[in-house]
Amino acid sequence: MELTWDIFTVIGTIAFAISGAIVAMEEDYDLFGVYILGMITAFGGGAIRNLLIGVPVSALWEQGAFFQIALLSITAVILFPQNLLKHWPVWGNFFDAIGLSAFAVQGALYATGMNHPISAVIVAAVLTGSGGGLVRDVLAGRKPALLREEIYGVWAVLAGAIIGLKLTTSPAELIFLFLLITILRVLSYKYQWKLPKRPLHLHN
């Protein structure tokens, strides 16, 4: 299970580091800003999750290898931006979907490993899966993907619920869940699947 956890952490770290770096470049950040936003996107969700489920903040600094992976991913974007920017309207949401899915699964596994109840497992999945992207969008002055009309955070809730109910236990089942959540997120963006709204109309 530890190997599975690491695999999802690596996938999510790469995907969100690239996503954060590209958003920073789109907003004309300098190189320092690109690295900062990329790192915050990659690790922001995990930091928020740790605070809320009782993991010491210092645990974040024990992920040296993942920091290196994120830095290398951001550096690759800086060195070869045209390869990604040319197709970013398509690949940007794909990377974000991968990051959401991988970190939602990882966060849920983290919480179940600490024997938290299913409610905490779902919260951990949502915060880990979407927290980094939420911080990224806020810092970039964009409407957070988590709060947009098309379905986003619900897929993290689904991942957390499935893992919290122990409907998936083997590495193969977890990988299938990761692929399923990624595909659902891509489809919800492509076809603009939306949750119902409850508008508030105020009359004088």
Tab-separated table of C-alpha atoms in Angstrom:
chain	number	residue	atom	x	y	z
A	1	MET	CA	0.000	0.000	0.000
A	2	GLU	CA	2.894	2.355	0.737
A	3	LEU	CA	4.147	1.924	-2.846
A	4	THR	CA	0.671	2.703	-4.177
A	5	TRP	CA	0.528	5.850	-2.018
A	6	ASP	CA	3.900	6.982	-3.381
A	7	ILE	CA	2.833	6.373	-6.982
A	8	PHE	CA	-0.225	8.590	-6.619
A	9	THR	CA	1.849	11.235	-4.838
A	10	VAL	CA	4.378	11.321	-7.695
A	11	ILE	CA	1.642	11.518	-10.354
A	12	GLY	CA	-0.213	14.284	-8.533
A	13	THR	CA	2.963	16.230	-7.764
A	14	ILE	CA	4.096	16.257	-11.399
A	15	ALA	CA	0.636	17.125	-12.737
A	16	PHE	CA	-0.037	19.987	-10.327
A	17	ALA	CA	3.509	21.370	-10.468
A	18	ILE	CA	3.202	21.627	-14.255
A	19	SER	CA	-0.290	23.104	-13.948
A	20	GLY	CA	0.851	25.762	-11.482
A	21	ALA	CA	3.890	26.666	-13.554
A	22	ILE	CA	1.863	27.091	-16.730
A	23	VAL	CA	-0.736	29.254	-14.998
A	24	ALA	CA	2.072	31.420	-13.606
A	25	MET	CA	3.580	31.828	-17.081
A	26	GLU	CA	0.170	32.716	-18.514
A	27	GLU	CA	-0.105	35.436	-15.864
A	28	ASP	CA	3.403	36.750	-16.769
A	29	TYR	CA	5.045	35.829	-13.455
A	30	ASP	CA	8.828	36.032	-13.320
A	31	LEU	CA	10.871	32.822	-12.929
A	32	PHE	CA	10.759	32.993	-9.143
A	33	GLY	CA	6.992	33.368	-9.263
A	34	VAL	CA	6.704	30.402	-11.630
A	35	TYR	CA	8.577	28.171	-9.192
A	36	ILE	CA	6.617	29.468	-6.195
A	37	LEU	CA	3.187	28.972	-7.790
A	38	GLY	CA	4.192	25.563	-9.138
A	39	MET	CA	5.346	24.399	-5.695
A	40	ILE	CA	2.298	25.822	-3.929
A	41	THR	CA	0.009	24.072	-6.389
A	42	ALA	CA	1.837	20.771	-5.942
A	43	PHE	CA	1.893	20.820	-2.129
A	44	GLY	CA	-0.864	23.219	-1.064
A	45	GLY	CA	-3.598	20.592	-0.929
A	46	GLY	CA	-1.530	18.231	1.196
A	47	ALA	CA	-0.597	21.021	3.611
A	48	ILE	CA	-4.241	22.045	4.091
A	49	ARG	CA	-5.247	18.388	4.556
A	50	ASN	CA	-2.545	17.835	7.168
A	51	LEU	CA	-3.705	20.809	9.201
A	52	LEU	CA	-7.296	19.603	9.290
A	53	ILE	CA	-6.743	15.904	10.025
A	54	GLY	CA	-4.114	16.416	12.690
A	55	VAL	CA	-0.820	15.750	10.899
A	56	PRO	CA	2.020	18.056	12.024
A	57	VAL	CA	2.827	20.764	9.497
A	58	SER	CA	6.473	19.706	9.731
A	59	ALA	CA	5.550	16.477	7.914
A	60	LEU	CA	5.497	18.526	4.710
A	61	TRP	CA	9.257	19.101	4.938
A	62	GLU	CA	9.943	15.359	5.066
A	63	GLN	CA	8.993	14.947	1.400
A	64	GLY	CA	12.397	15.799	-0.013
A	65	ALA	CA	12.142	13.500	-3.022
A	66	PHE	CA	8.750	14.907	-3.993
A	67	PHE	CA	10.095	18.464	-3.740
A	68	GLN	CA	12.831	17.493	-6.202
A	69	ILE	CA	10.283	15.942	-8.560
A	70	ALA	CA	8.202	19.130	-8.467
A	71	LEU	CA	11.239	21.340	-9.088
A	72	LEU	CA	12.304	19.210	-12.059
A	73	SER	CA	8.785	19.314	-13.508
A	74	ILE	CA	8.640	23.105	-13.213
A	75	THR	CA	12.116	23.437	-14.723
A	76	ALA	CA	11.045	21.308	-17.696
A	77	VAL	CA	8.096	23.650	-18.288
A	78	ILE	CA	10.376	26.692	-18.131
A	79	LEU	CA	12.925	25.170	-20.531
A	80	PHE	CA	10.407	23.827	-23.045
A	81	PRO	CA	7.325	26.038	-22.685
A	82	GLN	CA	6.206	25.986	-26.297
A	83	ASN	CA	5.707	22.225	-26.284
A	84	LEU	CA	3.075	22.600	-23.577
A	85	LEU	CA	1.679	26.079	-24.223
A	86	LYS	CA	0.809	25.208	-27.823
A	87	HIS	CA	-1.614	22.541	-26.623
A	88	TRP	CA	-2.396	23.973	-23.192
A	89	PRO	CA	-6.133	24.598	-23.782
A	90	VAL	CA	-6.491	20.815	-24.026
A	91	TRP	CA	-3.616	19.524	-21.900
A	92	GLY	CA	-4.063	22.060	-19.111
A	93	ASN	CA	-7.353	20.597	-17.977
A	94	PHE	CA	-5.982	17.091	-18.489
A	95	PHE	CA	-3.077	17.756	-16.117
A	96	ASP	CA	-5.484	19.304	-13.639
A	97	ALA	CA	-7.743	16.241	-13.867
A	98	ILE	CA	-4.787	13.929	-13.253
A	99	GLY	CA	-3.691	15.985	-10.256
A	100	LEU	CA	-7.205	16.085	-8.824
A	101	SER	CA	-7.664	12.341	-9.187
A	102	ALA	CA	-4.228	11.255	-7.982
A	103	PHE	CA	-4.253	13.519	-4.928
A	104	ALA	CA	-7.887	12.720	-4.056
A	105	VAL	CA	-7.001	9.011	-3.957
A	106	GLN	CA	-3.769	9.729	-2.081
A	107	GLY	CA	-5.512	11.943	0.465
A	108	ALA	CA	-8.198	9.342	1.099
A	109	LEU	CA	-5.559	6.644	1.570
A	110	TYR	CA	-3.702	8.917	3.972
A	111	ALA	CA	-6.812	9.432	6.100
A	112	THR	CA	-7.802	5.751	6.119
A	113	GLY	CA	-4.264	4.871	7.153
A	114	MET	CA	-4.815	7.055	10.228
A	115	ASN	CA	-8.118	5.235	10.931
A	116	HIS	CA	-10.234	8.351	10.472
A	117	PRO	CA	-14.009	8.022	9.902
A	118	ILE	CA	-15.415	8.182	6.393
A	119	SER	CA	-16.372	11.854	6.776
A	120	ALA	CA	-12.734	12.744	7.416
A	121	VAL	CA	-11.620	10.502	4.538
A	122	ILE	CA	-13.891	12.400	2.146
A	123	VAL	CA	-12.697	15.777	3.447
A	124	ALA	CA	-9.078	14.650	3.065
A	125	ALA	CA	-9.779	13.541	-0.520
A	126	VAL	CA	-11.397	16.859	-1.438
A	127	LEU	CA	-8.781	19.057	0.214
A	128	THR	CA	-5.826	17.084	-1.111
A	129	GLY	CA	-7.321	16.761	-4.583
A	130	SER	CA	-8.452	20.356	-5.032
A	131	GLY	CA	-6.627	22.376	-2.354
A	132	GLY	CA	-3.520	23.036	-4.438
A	133	GLY	CA	-5.548	24.077	-7.458
A	134	LEU	CA	-7.735	26.274	-5.245
A	135	VAL	CA	-4.719	28.135	-3.852
A	136	ARG	CA	-3.196	28.370	-7.361
A	137	ASP	CA	-6.302	29.945	-8.862
A	138	VAL	CA	-6.763	32.388	-5.970
A	139	LEU	CA	-3.130	33.549	-6.172
A	140	ALA	CA	-3.432	33.887	-9.961
A	141	GLY	CA	-6.615	35.937	-9.617
A	142	ARG	CA	-8.788	33.317	-11.294
A	143	LYS	CA	-12.136	31.816	-10.380
A	144	PRO	CA	-11.220	28.569	-8.577
A	145	ALA	CA	-11.976	25.378	-10.497
A	146	LEU	CA	-13.483	23.953	-7.317
A	147	LEU	CA	-16.202	26.634	-7.413
A	148	ARG	CA	-16.938	26.654	-11.122
A	149	GLU	CA	-20.186	25.438	-12.538
A	150	GLU	CA	-18.825	22.292	-14.164
A	151	ILE	CA	-18.384	19.344	-11.830
A	152	TYR	CA	-14.969	19.278	-10.139
A	153	GLY	CA	-14.854	18.668	-6.397
A	154	VAL	CA	-17.653	16.106	-6.559
A	155	TRP	CA	-15.265	13.663	-8.214
A	156	ALA	CA	-12.904	13.971	-5.245
A	157	VAL	CA	-15.864	13.304	-2.937
A	158	LEU	CA	-16.652	10.180	-4.963
A	159	ALA	CA	-13.063	8.928	-4.686
A	160	GLY	CA	-13.023	9.557	-0.941
A	161	ALA	CA	-16.353	7.805	-0.410
A	162	ILE	CA	-15.315	4.715	-2.369
A	163	ILE	CA	-12.039	4.411	-0.472
A	164	GLY	CA	-13.639	5.285	2.864
A	165	LEU	CA	-16.226	2.534	2.388
A	166	LYS	CA	-13.380	0.142	1.517
A	167	LEU	CA	-14.911	-0.684	-1.859
A	168	THR	CA	-11.390	-0.619	-3.319
A	169	THR	CA	-8.475	-2.157	-1.494
A	170	SER	CA	-5.994	-3.654	-3.944
A	171	PRO	CA	-3.473	-1.562	-5.909
A	172	ALA	CA	-5.143	-2.561	-9.182
A	173	GLU	CA	-8.540	-1.366	-7.926
A	174	LEU	CA	-7.043	1.922	-6.745
A	175	ILE	CA	-5.398	2.498	-10.120
A	176	PHE	CA	-8.733	1.797	-11.817
A	177	LEU	CA	-10.391	4.318	-9.479
A	178	PHE	CA	-7.716	6.898	-10.340
A	179	LEU	CA	-8.337	6.388	-14.074
A	180	LEU	CA	-12.112	6.540	-13.571
A	181	ILE	CA	-11.998	9.821	-11.639
A	182	THR	CA	-9.612	11.326	-14.212
A	183	ILE	CA	-11.898	10.349	-17.090
A	184	LEU	CA	-15.001	11.654	-15.319
A	185	ARG	CA	-13.317	14.998	-14.663
A	186	VAL	CA	-12.199	15.310	-18.295
A	187	LEU	CA	-15.703	14.437	-19.530
A	188	SER	CA	-17.329	16.911	-17.131
A	189	TYR	CA	-15.094	19.661	-18.504
A	190	LYS	CA	-15.446	18.675	-22.151
A	191	TYR	CA	-19.227	18.350	-22.064
A	192	GLN	CA	-19.785	21.060	-19.414
A	193	TRP	CA	-21.601	18.832	-16.949
A	194	LYS	CA	-22.996	21.138	-14.291
A	195	LEU	CA	-24.479	20.830	-10.856
A	196	PRO	CA	-27.873	22.486	-10.313
A	197	LYS	CA	-27.777	26.054	-9.060
A	198	ARG	CA	-29.962	27.828	-6.540
A	199	PRO	CA	-29.923	31.494	-7.555
A	200	LEU	CA	-30.876	34.112	-5.006
A	201	HIS	CA	-33.202	36.790	-6.306
A	202	LEU	CA	-33.586	39.796	-4.077
A	203	HIS	CA	-36.471	42.158	-4.665
A	204	ASN	CA	-36.637	45.672	-3.320
